[in-house]
Amino acid sequence: MYTILVVDDSPMIVDVFVTMLERGGYRPITAFSGEECLEVLKATPPDLVLLDIMMEPMDGWETLGKIKTDPATRGIPVLMLTAKPLTPEEANEYGAYIEDYILKPTTHHQLYEAIEHVLARRHSITADIERAREAGVDPRIIDEYERLSKSVDINRRLLKILETTYSIKDARAGMGEDITRAIKSMAASIKLQEERLNQVRAQFADVFGAR
């Protein structure tokens, strides 16, 4: 049973997510502020964190920064929870730190899918890394593979959210040139990362095939 930490300054919202997680077979634990979240992480490290953004006085982004700069907690996956649409600036600034971005309200299915996707991705990458180490792959290539595998998958998901929120084909009010340019730039960056990831995977295949 996976332990999931729910962090939100609204007790009502925390209760909703606790109920959803229990129904899904997870073990939820709770925190009602960024500060309490950091304390809980020290005492009971979970398998994953569901972190609300709109909190006071320490919001979710600041809490995320503290989690990811602490060697003891930076490896714990964090999914951001919010009713606020993701912006290109946030995707660019925090994309390397988060595992997914879940808009509230969310359904049971959407929540479980996001959690299971993150956990499955981590297990898959870990298995690939262990196999590569056993095969004698250059540690620098392994590190690059780990970084790119996670980055490409997360950024694809963030890009999909941005494209849905700020549809390039939609001329509705508020869709400015800056946002369009940022989304296109992110898509181009992902394409370059994917190309490099495929090259790294090819190097893995060569080593595995030679054994």
PDB file of C-alpha atoms in Angstrom:
ATOM      1  CA  MET A   1       0.000   0.000   0.000  1.00  0.00           C
ATOM      2  CA  TYR A   2       1.458   3.327  -1.080  1.00  0.00           C
ATOM      3  CA  THR A   3       1.516   6.210   1.397  1.00  0.00           C
ATOM      4  CA  ILE A   4       0.332   9.527  -0.077  1.00  0.00           C
ATOM      5  CA  LEU A   5       0.771  12.852   1.731  1.00  0.00           C
ATOM      6  CA  VAL A   6      -2.063  15.322   1.039  1.00  0.00           C
ATOM      7  CA  VAL A   7      -1.106  18.966   1.663  1.00  0.00           C
ATOM      8  CA  ASP A   8      -3.812  21.655   1.570  1.00  0.00           C
ATOM      9  CA  ASP A   9      -4.799  24.456   3.955  1.00  0.00           C
ATOM     10  CA  SER A  10      -8.488  23.632   3.486  1.00  0.00           C
ATOM     11  CA  PRO A  11      -9.580  20.811   5.844  1.00  0.00           C
ATOM     12  CA  MET A  12     -12.615  20.165   3.643  1.00  0.00           C
ATOM     13  CA  ILE A  13     -10.485  19.602   0.544  1.00  0.00           C
ATOM     14  CA  VAL A  14      -8.071  17.426   2.507  1.00  0.00           C
ATOM     15  CA  ASP A  15     -11.006  15.275   3.660  1.00  0.00           C
ATOM     16  CA  VAL A  16     -12.189  14.877   0.059  1.00  0.00           C
ATOM     17  CA  PHE A  17      -8.786  13.687  -1.131  1.00  0.00           C
ATOM     18  CA  VAL A  18      -8.329  11.420   1.886  1.00  0.00           C
ATOM     19  CA  THR A  19     -11.632   9.708   1.062  1.00  0.00           C
ATOM     20  CA  MET A  20     -10.698   9.352  -2.610  1.00  0.00           C
ATOM     21  CA  LEU A  21      -7.303   7.894  -1.759  1.00  0.00           C
ATOM     22  CA  GLU A  22      -8.697   5.431   0.771  1.00  0.00           C
ATOM     23  CA  ARG A  23     -11.201   4.216  -1.810  1.00  0.00           C
ATOM     24  CA  GLY A  24      -8.329   3.728  -4.234  1.00  0.00           C
ATOM     25  CA  GLY A  25      -6.403   1.535  -1.827  1.00  0.00           C
ATOM     26  CA  TYR A  26      -3.805   4.120  -0.792  1.00  0.00           C
ATOM     27  CA  ARG A  27      -2.763   5.123   2.714  1.00  0.00           C
ATOM     28  CA  PRO A  28      -3.273   8.895   3.050  1.00  0.00           C
ATOM     29  CA  ILE A  29      -1.537  11.104   5.582  1.00  0.00           C
ATOM     30  CA  THR A  30      -2.161  14.837   5.860  1.00  0.00           C
ATOM     31  CA  ALA A  31      -0.640  18.267   6.381  1.00  0.00           C
ATOM     32  CA  PHE A  32      -2.482  21.594   6.432  1.00  0.00           C
ATOM     33  CA  SER A  33       0.328  23.989   5.552  1.00  0.00           C
ATOM     34  CA  GLY A  34       3.674  24.110   3.803  1.00  0.00           C
ATOM     35  CA  GLU A  35       5.466  24.197   7.134  1.00  0.00           C
ATOM     36  CA  GLU A  36       3.571  21.164   8.439  1.00  0.00           C
ATOM     37  CA  CYS A  37       4.290  19.350   5.172  1.00  0.00           C
ATOM     38  CA  LEU A  38       8.031  19.727   5.695  1.00  0.00           C
ATOM     39  CA  GLU A  39       7.739  18.413   9.248  1.00  0.00           C
ATOM     40  CA  VAL A  40       5.684  15.396   8.161  1.00  0.00           C
ATOM     41  CA  LEU A  41       8.210  14.581   5.440  1.00  0.00           C
ATOM     42  CA  LYS A  42      10.956  14.398   8.073  1.00  0.00           C
ATOM     43  CA  ALA A  43       8.952  12.071  10.316  1.00  0.00           C
ATOM     44  CA  THR A  44       7.052   9.934   7.791  1.00  0.00           C
ATOM     45  CA  PRO A  45       8.457  10.051   4.240  1.00  0.00           C
ATOM     46  CA  PRO A  46       5.606   9.112   1.863  1.00  0.00           C
ATOM     47  CA  ASP A  47       5.766   7.477  -1.543  1.00  0.00           C
ATOM     48  CA  LEU A  48       4.241  10.595  -3.121  1.00  0.00           C
ATOM     49  CA  VAL A  49       3.025  14.091  -2.212  1.00  0.00           C
ATOM     50  CA  LEU A  50      -0.155  15.819  -3.419  1.00  0.00           C
ATOM     51  CA  LEU A  51       0.671  19.493  -2.852  1.00  0.00           C
ATOM     52  CA  ASP A  52      -1.788  22.381  -3.137  1.00  0.00           C
ATOM     53  CA  ILE A  53      -0.423  25.615  -4.636  1.00  0.00           C
ATOM     54  CA  MET A  54      -2.708  28.271  -3.142  1.00  0.00           C
ATOM     55  CA  MET A  55      -1.712  28.169   0.529  1.00  0.00           C
ATOM     56  CA  GLU A  56      -0.648  30.809   3.038  1.00  0.00           C
ATOM     57  CA  PRO A  57       1.770  31.954   4.298  1.00  0.00           C
ATOM     58  CA  MET A  58       4.009  29.470   2.443  1.00  0.00           C
ATOM     59  CA  ASP A  59       2.450  28.584  -0.899  1.00  0.00           C
ATOM     60  CA  GLY A  60       2.881  25.324  -2.760  1.00  0.00           C
ATOM     61  CA  TRP A  61       5.658  26.539  -5.049  1.00  0.00           C
ATOM     62  CA  GLU A  62       7.761  27.694  -2.096  1.00  0.00           C
ATOM     63  CA  THR A  63       7.067  24.424  -0.301  1.00  0.00           C
ATOM     64  CA  LEU A  64       8.065  22.513  -3.425  1.00  0.00           C
ATOM     65  CA  GLY A  65      11.346  24.424  -3.581  1.00  0.00           C
ATOM     66  CA  LYS A  66      12.183  23.488   0.003  1.00  0.00           C
ATOM     67  CA  ILE A  67      11.316  19.832  -0.638  1.00  0.00           C
ATOM     68  CA  LYS A  68      13.524  19.652  -3.718  1.00  0.00           C
ATOM     69  CA  THR A  69      16.524  21.460  -2.209  1.00  0.00           C
ATOM     70  CA  ASP A  70      16.654  19.144   0.797  1.00  0.00           C
ATOM     71  CA  PRO A  71      18.732  16.012   0.017  1.00  0.00           C
ATOM     72  CA  ALA A  72      16.554  14.020   2.408  1.00  0.00           C
ATOM     73  CA  THR A  73      13.299  14.753   0.558  1.00  0.00           C
ATOM     74  CA  ARG A  74      14.163  15.772  -3.002  1.00  0.00           C
ATOM     75  CA  GLY A  75      13.633  12.251  -4.333  1.00  0.00           C
ATOM     76  CA  ILE A  76       9.987  12.137  -3.221  1.00  0.00           C
ATOM     77  CA  PRO A  77       7.651  12.691  -6.210  1.00  0.00           C
ATOM     78  CA  VAL A  78       5.342  15.708  -5.937  1.00  0.00           C
ATOM     79  CA  LEU A  79       2.086  16.272  -7.818  1.00  0.00           C
ATOM     80  CA  MET A  80       0.731  19.820  -7.706  1.00  0.00           C
ATOM     81  CA  LEU A  81      -2.953  20.340  -6.890  1.00  0.00           C
ATOM     82  CA  THR A  82      -4.688  23.574  -7.867  1.00  0.00           C
ATOM     83  CA  ALA A  83      -7.785  25.199  -9.282  1.00  0.00           C
ATOM     84  CA  LYS A  84      -5.515  27.719 -11.011  1.00  0.00           C
ATOM     85  CA  PRO A  85      -4.531  27.069 -14.660  1.00  0.00           C
ATOM     86  CA  LEU A  86      -0.874  26.273 -15.267  1.00  0.00           C
ATOM     87  CA  THR A  87       1.092  29.072 -16.921  1.00  0.00           C
ATOM     88  CA  PRO A  88       4.012  28.637 -19.338  1.00  0.00           C
ATOM     89  CA  GLU A  89       6.232  30.444 -16.819  1.00  0.00           C
ATOM     90  CA  GLU A  90       5.359  27.955 -14.084  1.00  0.00           C
ATOM     91  CA  ALA A  91       5.844  24.997 -16.416  1.00  0.00           C
ATOM     92  CA  ASN A  92       9.284  26.309 -17.344  1.00  0.00           C
ATOM     93  CA  GLU A  93      10.348  27.198 -13.800  1.00  0.00           C
ATOM     94  CA  TYR A  94       9.016  24.182 -11.908  1.00  0.00           C
ATOM     95  CA  GLY A  95       8.802  21.464 -14.572  1.00  0.00           C
ATOM     96  CA  ALA A  96      12.045  19.877 -13.379  1.00  0.00           C
ATOM     97  CA  TYR A  97      10.673  19.547  -9.831  1.00  0.00           C
ATOM     98  CA  ILE A  98       7.137  18.259 -10.275  1.00  0.00           C
ATOM     99  CA  GLU A  99       5.740  14.951 -11.490  1.00  0.00           C
ATOM    100  CA  ASP A 100       2.344  16.189 -12.647  1.00  0.00           C
ATOM    101  CA  TYR A 101      -0.167  19.036 -12.347  1.00  0.00           C
ATOM    102  CA  ILE A 102      -3.716  18.153 -11.311  1.00  0.00           C
ATOM    103  CA  LEU A 103      -6.530  20.655 -11.686  1.00  0.00           C
ATOM    104  CA  LYS A 104      -9.205  20.739  -8.987  1.00  0.00           C
ATOM    105  CA  PRO A 105     -11.877  19.519  -8.981  1.00  0.00           C
ATOM    106  CA  THR A 106     -10.648  16.150 -10.194  1.00  0.00           C
ATOM    107  CA  THR A 107     -12.312  12.763 -10.526  1.00  0.00           C
ATOM    108  CA  HIS A 108     -11.299   9.527  -8.837  1.00  0.00           C
ATOM    109  CA  HIS A 109     -10.159   8.176 -12.185  1.00  0.00           C
ATOM    110  CA  GLN A 110      -8.014  11.224 -13.011  1.00  0.00           C
ATOM    111  CA  LEU A 111      -6.378  11.185  -9.583  1.00  0.00           C
ATOM    112  CA  TYR A 112      -5.611   7.461  -9.624  1.00  0.00           C
ATOM    113  CA  GLU A 113      -4.321   7.646 -13.207  1.00  0.00           C
ATOM    114  CA  ALA A 114      -1.933  10.455 -12.322  1.00  0.00           C
ATOM    115  CA  ILE A 115      -0.611   8.690  -9.219  1.00  0.00           C
ATOM    116  CA  GLU A 116      -0.182   5.326 -10.919  1.00  0.00           C
ATOM    117  CA  HIS A 117       1.483   6.920 -13.941  1.00  0.00           C
ATOM    118  CA  VAL A 118       4.101   8.576 -11.727  1.00  0.00           C
ATOM    119  CA  LEU A 119       4.776   5.438  -9.696  1.00  0.00           C
ATOM    120  CA  ALA A 120       4.952   3.230 -12.804  1.00  0.00           C
ATOM    121  CA  ARG A 121       7.334   5.647 -14.517  1.00  0.00           C
ATOM    122  CA  ARG A 122       9.655   5.668 -11.509  1.00  0.00           C
ATOM    123  CA  HIS A 123       9.683   1.872 -11.336  1.00  0.00           C
ATOM    124  CA  SER A 124      10.366   1.579 -15.077  1.00  0.00           C
ATOM    125  CA  ILE A 125      13.244   4.077 -15.008  1.00  0.00           C
ATOM    126  CA  THR A 126      14.732   2.418 -11.926  1.00  0.00           C
ATOM    127  CA  ALA A 127      14.619  -1.006 -13.609  1.00  0.00           C
ATOM    128  CA  ASP A 128      16.286   0.374 -16.761  1.00  0.00           C
ATOM    129  CA  ILE A 129      19.009   2.032 -14.688  1.00  0.00           C
ATOM    130  CA  GLU A 130      19.753  -1.139 -12.727  1.00  0.00           C
ATOM    131  CA  ARG A 131      20.014  -3.150 -15.930  1.00  0.00           C
ATOM    132  CA  ALA A 132      22.278  -0.520 -17.503  1.00  0.00           C
ATOM    133  CA  ARG A 133      24.591  -0.504 -14.484  1.00  0.00           C
ATOM    134  CA  GLU A 134      24.832  -4.281 -14.568  1.00  0.00           C
ATOM    135  CA  ALA A 135      25.715  -4.067 -18.270  1.00  0.00           C
ATOM    136  CA  GLY A 136      28.510  -1.585 -17.577  1.00  0.00           C
ATOM    137  CA  VAL A 137      26.957   1.468 -19.268  1.00  0.00           C
ATOM    138  CA  ASP A 138      28.864   4.723 -18.663  1.00  0.00           C
ATOM    139  CA  PRO A 139      27.453   6.301 -15.444  1.00  0.00           C
ATOM    140  CA  ARG A 140      27.219   9.679 -17.204  1.00  0.00           C
ATOM    141  CA  ILE A 141      24.969   8.150 -19.862  1.00  0.00           C
ATOM    142  CA  ILE A 142      22.856   6.508 -17.162  1.00  0.00           C
ATOM    143  CA  ASP A 143      22.437   9.830 -15.356  1.00  0.00           C
ATOM    144  CA  GLU A 144      21.444  11.507 -18.616  1.00  0.00           C
ATOM    145  CA  TYR A 145      18.938   8.752 -19.348  1.00  0.00           C
ATOM    146  CA  GLU A 146      17.350   9.127 -15.917  1.00  0.00           C
ATOM    147  CA  ARG A 147      17.051  12.902 -16.296  1.00  0.00           C
ATOM    148  CA  LEU A 148      15.729  12.834 -19.859  1.00  0.00           C
ATOM    149  CA  SER A 149      13.256   9.976 -19.322  1.00  0.00           C
ATOM    150  CA  LYS A 150      11.555  11.836 -16.513  1.00  0.00           C
ATOM    151  CA  SER A 151      11.826  15.265 -18.127  1.00  0.00           C
ATOM    152  CA  VAL A 152      10.364  14.247 -21.485  1.00  0.00           C
ATOM    153  CA  ASP A 153       7.388  12.476 -19.938  1.00  0.00           C
ATOM    154  CA  ILE A 154       6.589  15.262 -17.480  1.00  0.00           C
ATOM    155  CA  ASN A 155       7.010  18.028 -20.025  1.00  0.00           C
ATOM    156  CA  ARG A 156       4.748  16.223 -22.490  1.00  0.00           C
ATOM    157  CA  ARG A 157       2.027  16.154 -19.847  1.00  0.00           C
ATOM    158  CA  LEU A 158       2.563  19.807 -18.934  1.00  0.00           C
ATOM    159  CA  LEU A 159       2.525  20.804 -22.592  1.00  0.00           C
ATOM    160  CA  LYS A 160      -0.779  18.990 -23.071  1.00  0.00           C
ATOM    161  CA  ILE A 161      -2.238  20.947 -20.137  1.00  0.00           C
ATOM    162  CA  LEU A 162      -0.981  24.237 -21.583  1.00  0.00           C
ATOM    163  CA  GLU A 163      -2.305  23.455 -25.056  1.00  0.00           C
ATOM    164  CA  THR A 164      -5.713  22.644 -23.565  1.00  0.00           C
ATOM    165  CA  THR A 165      -5.745  25.751 -21.398  1.00  0.00           C
ATOM    166  CA  TYR A 166      -4.385  28.161 -23.997  1.00  0.00           C
ATOM    167  CA  SER A 167      -5.434  26.605 -27.287  1.00  0.00           C
ATOM    168  CA  ILE A 168      -3.236  27.972 -30.073  1.00  0.00           C
ATOM    169  CA  LYS A 169      -6.100  27.402 -32.504  1.00  0.00           C
ATOM    170  CA  ASP A 170      -8.515  29.330 -30.298  1.00  0.00           C
ATOM    171  CA  ALA A 171      -8.615  33.082 -30.781  1.00  0.00           C
ATOM    172  CA  ARG A 172     -10.452  33.698 -27.537  1.00  0.00           C
ATOM    173  CA  ALA A 173      -9.546  36.736 -25.459  1.00  0.00           C
ATOM    174  CA  GLY A 174      -6.429  36.415 -23.328  1.00  0.00           C
ATOM    175  CA  MET A 175      -4.478  34.231 -25.746  1.00  0.00           C
ATOM    176  CA  GLY A 176      -1.506  36.495 -26.348  1.00  0.00           C
ATOM    177  CA  GLU A 177       1.494  36.140 -28.587  1.00  0.00           C
ATOM    178  CA  ASP A 178       3.795  35.630 -25.586  1.00  0.00           C
ATOM    179  CA  ILE A 179       1.858  32.574 -24.440  1.00  0.00           C
ATOM    180  CA  THR A 180       1.730  31.149 -27.963  1.00  0.00           C
ATOM    181  CA  ARG A 181       5.464  31.654 -28.346  1.00  0.00           C
ATOM    182  CA  ALA A 182       6.185  30.065 -24.956  1.00  0.00           C
ATOM    183  CA  ILE A 183       4.118  26.987 -25.791  1.00  0.00           C
ATOM    184  CA  LYS A 184       5.780  26.563 -29.168  1.00  0.00           C
ATOM    185  CA  SER A 185       9.212  26.989 -27.556  1.00  0.00           C
ATOM    186  CA  MET A 186       8.385  24.306 -25.002  1.00  0.00           C
ATOM    187  CA  ALA A 187       7.245  21.933 -27.752  1.00  0.00           C
ATOM    188  CA  ALA A 188      10.502  22.503 -29.654  1.00  0.00           C
ATOM    189  CA  SER A 189      12.534  21.870 -26.495  1.00  0.00           C
ATOM    190  CA  ILE A 190      10.692  18.607 -25.849  1.00  0.00           C
ATOM    191  CA  LYS A 191      11.403  17.480 -29.405  1.00  0.00           C
ATOM    192  CA  LEU A 192      15.141  18.032 -28.900  1.00  0.00           C
ATOM    193  CA  GLN A 193      15.039  16.148 -25.604  1.00  0.00           C
ATOM    194  CA  GLU A 194      13.195  13.264 -27.244  1.00  0.00           C
ATOM    195  CA  GLU A 195      15.805  13.057 -29.995  1.00  0.00           C
ATOM    196  CA  ARG A 196      18.611  12.889 -27.442  1.00  0.00           C
ATOM    197  CA  LEU A 197      16.705  10.355 -25.340  1.00  0.00           C
ATOM    198  CA  ASN A 198      16.340   8.108 -28.378  1.00  0.00           C
ATOM    199  CA  GLN A 199      20.101   8.336 -28.942  1.00  0.00           C
ATOM    200  CA  VAL A 200      20.767   7.341 -25.348  1.00  0.00           C
ATOM    201  CA  ARG A 201      18.324   4.445 -25.609  1.00  0.00           C
ATOM    202  CA  ALA A 202      20.153   3.289 -28.724  1.00  0.00           C
ATOM    203  CA  GLN A 203      23.403   3.231 -26.741  1.00  0.00           C
ATOM    204  CA  PHE A 204      21.678   1.132 -24.074  1.00  0.00           C
ATOM    205  CA  ALA A 205      20.439  -1.276 -26.751  1.00  0.00           C
ATOM    206  CA  ASP A 206      23.931  -1.622 -28.203  1.00  0.00           C
ATOM    207  CA  VAL A 207      25.384  -2.534 -24.826  1.00  0.00           C
ATOM    208  CA  PHE A 208      22.560  -4.916 -23.955  1.00  0.00           C
ATOM    209  CA  GLY A 209      22.831  -6.580 -27.353  1.00  0.00           C
ATOM    210  CA  ALA A 210      26.580  -7.064 -26.989  1.00  0.00           C
ATOM    211  CA  ARG A 211      26.234  -9.018 -23.763  1.00  0.00           C
TER     212      ARG A 211
END
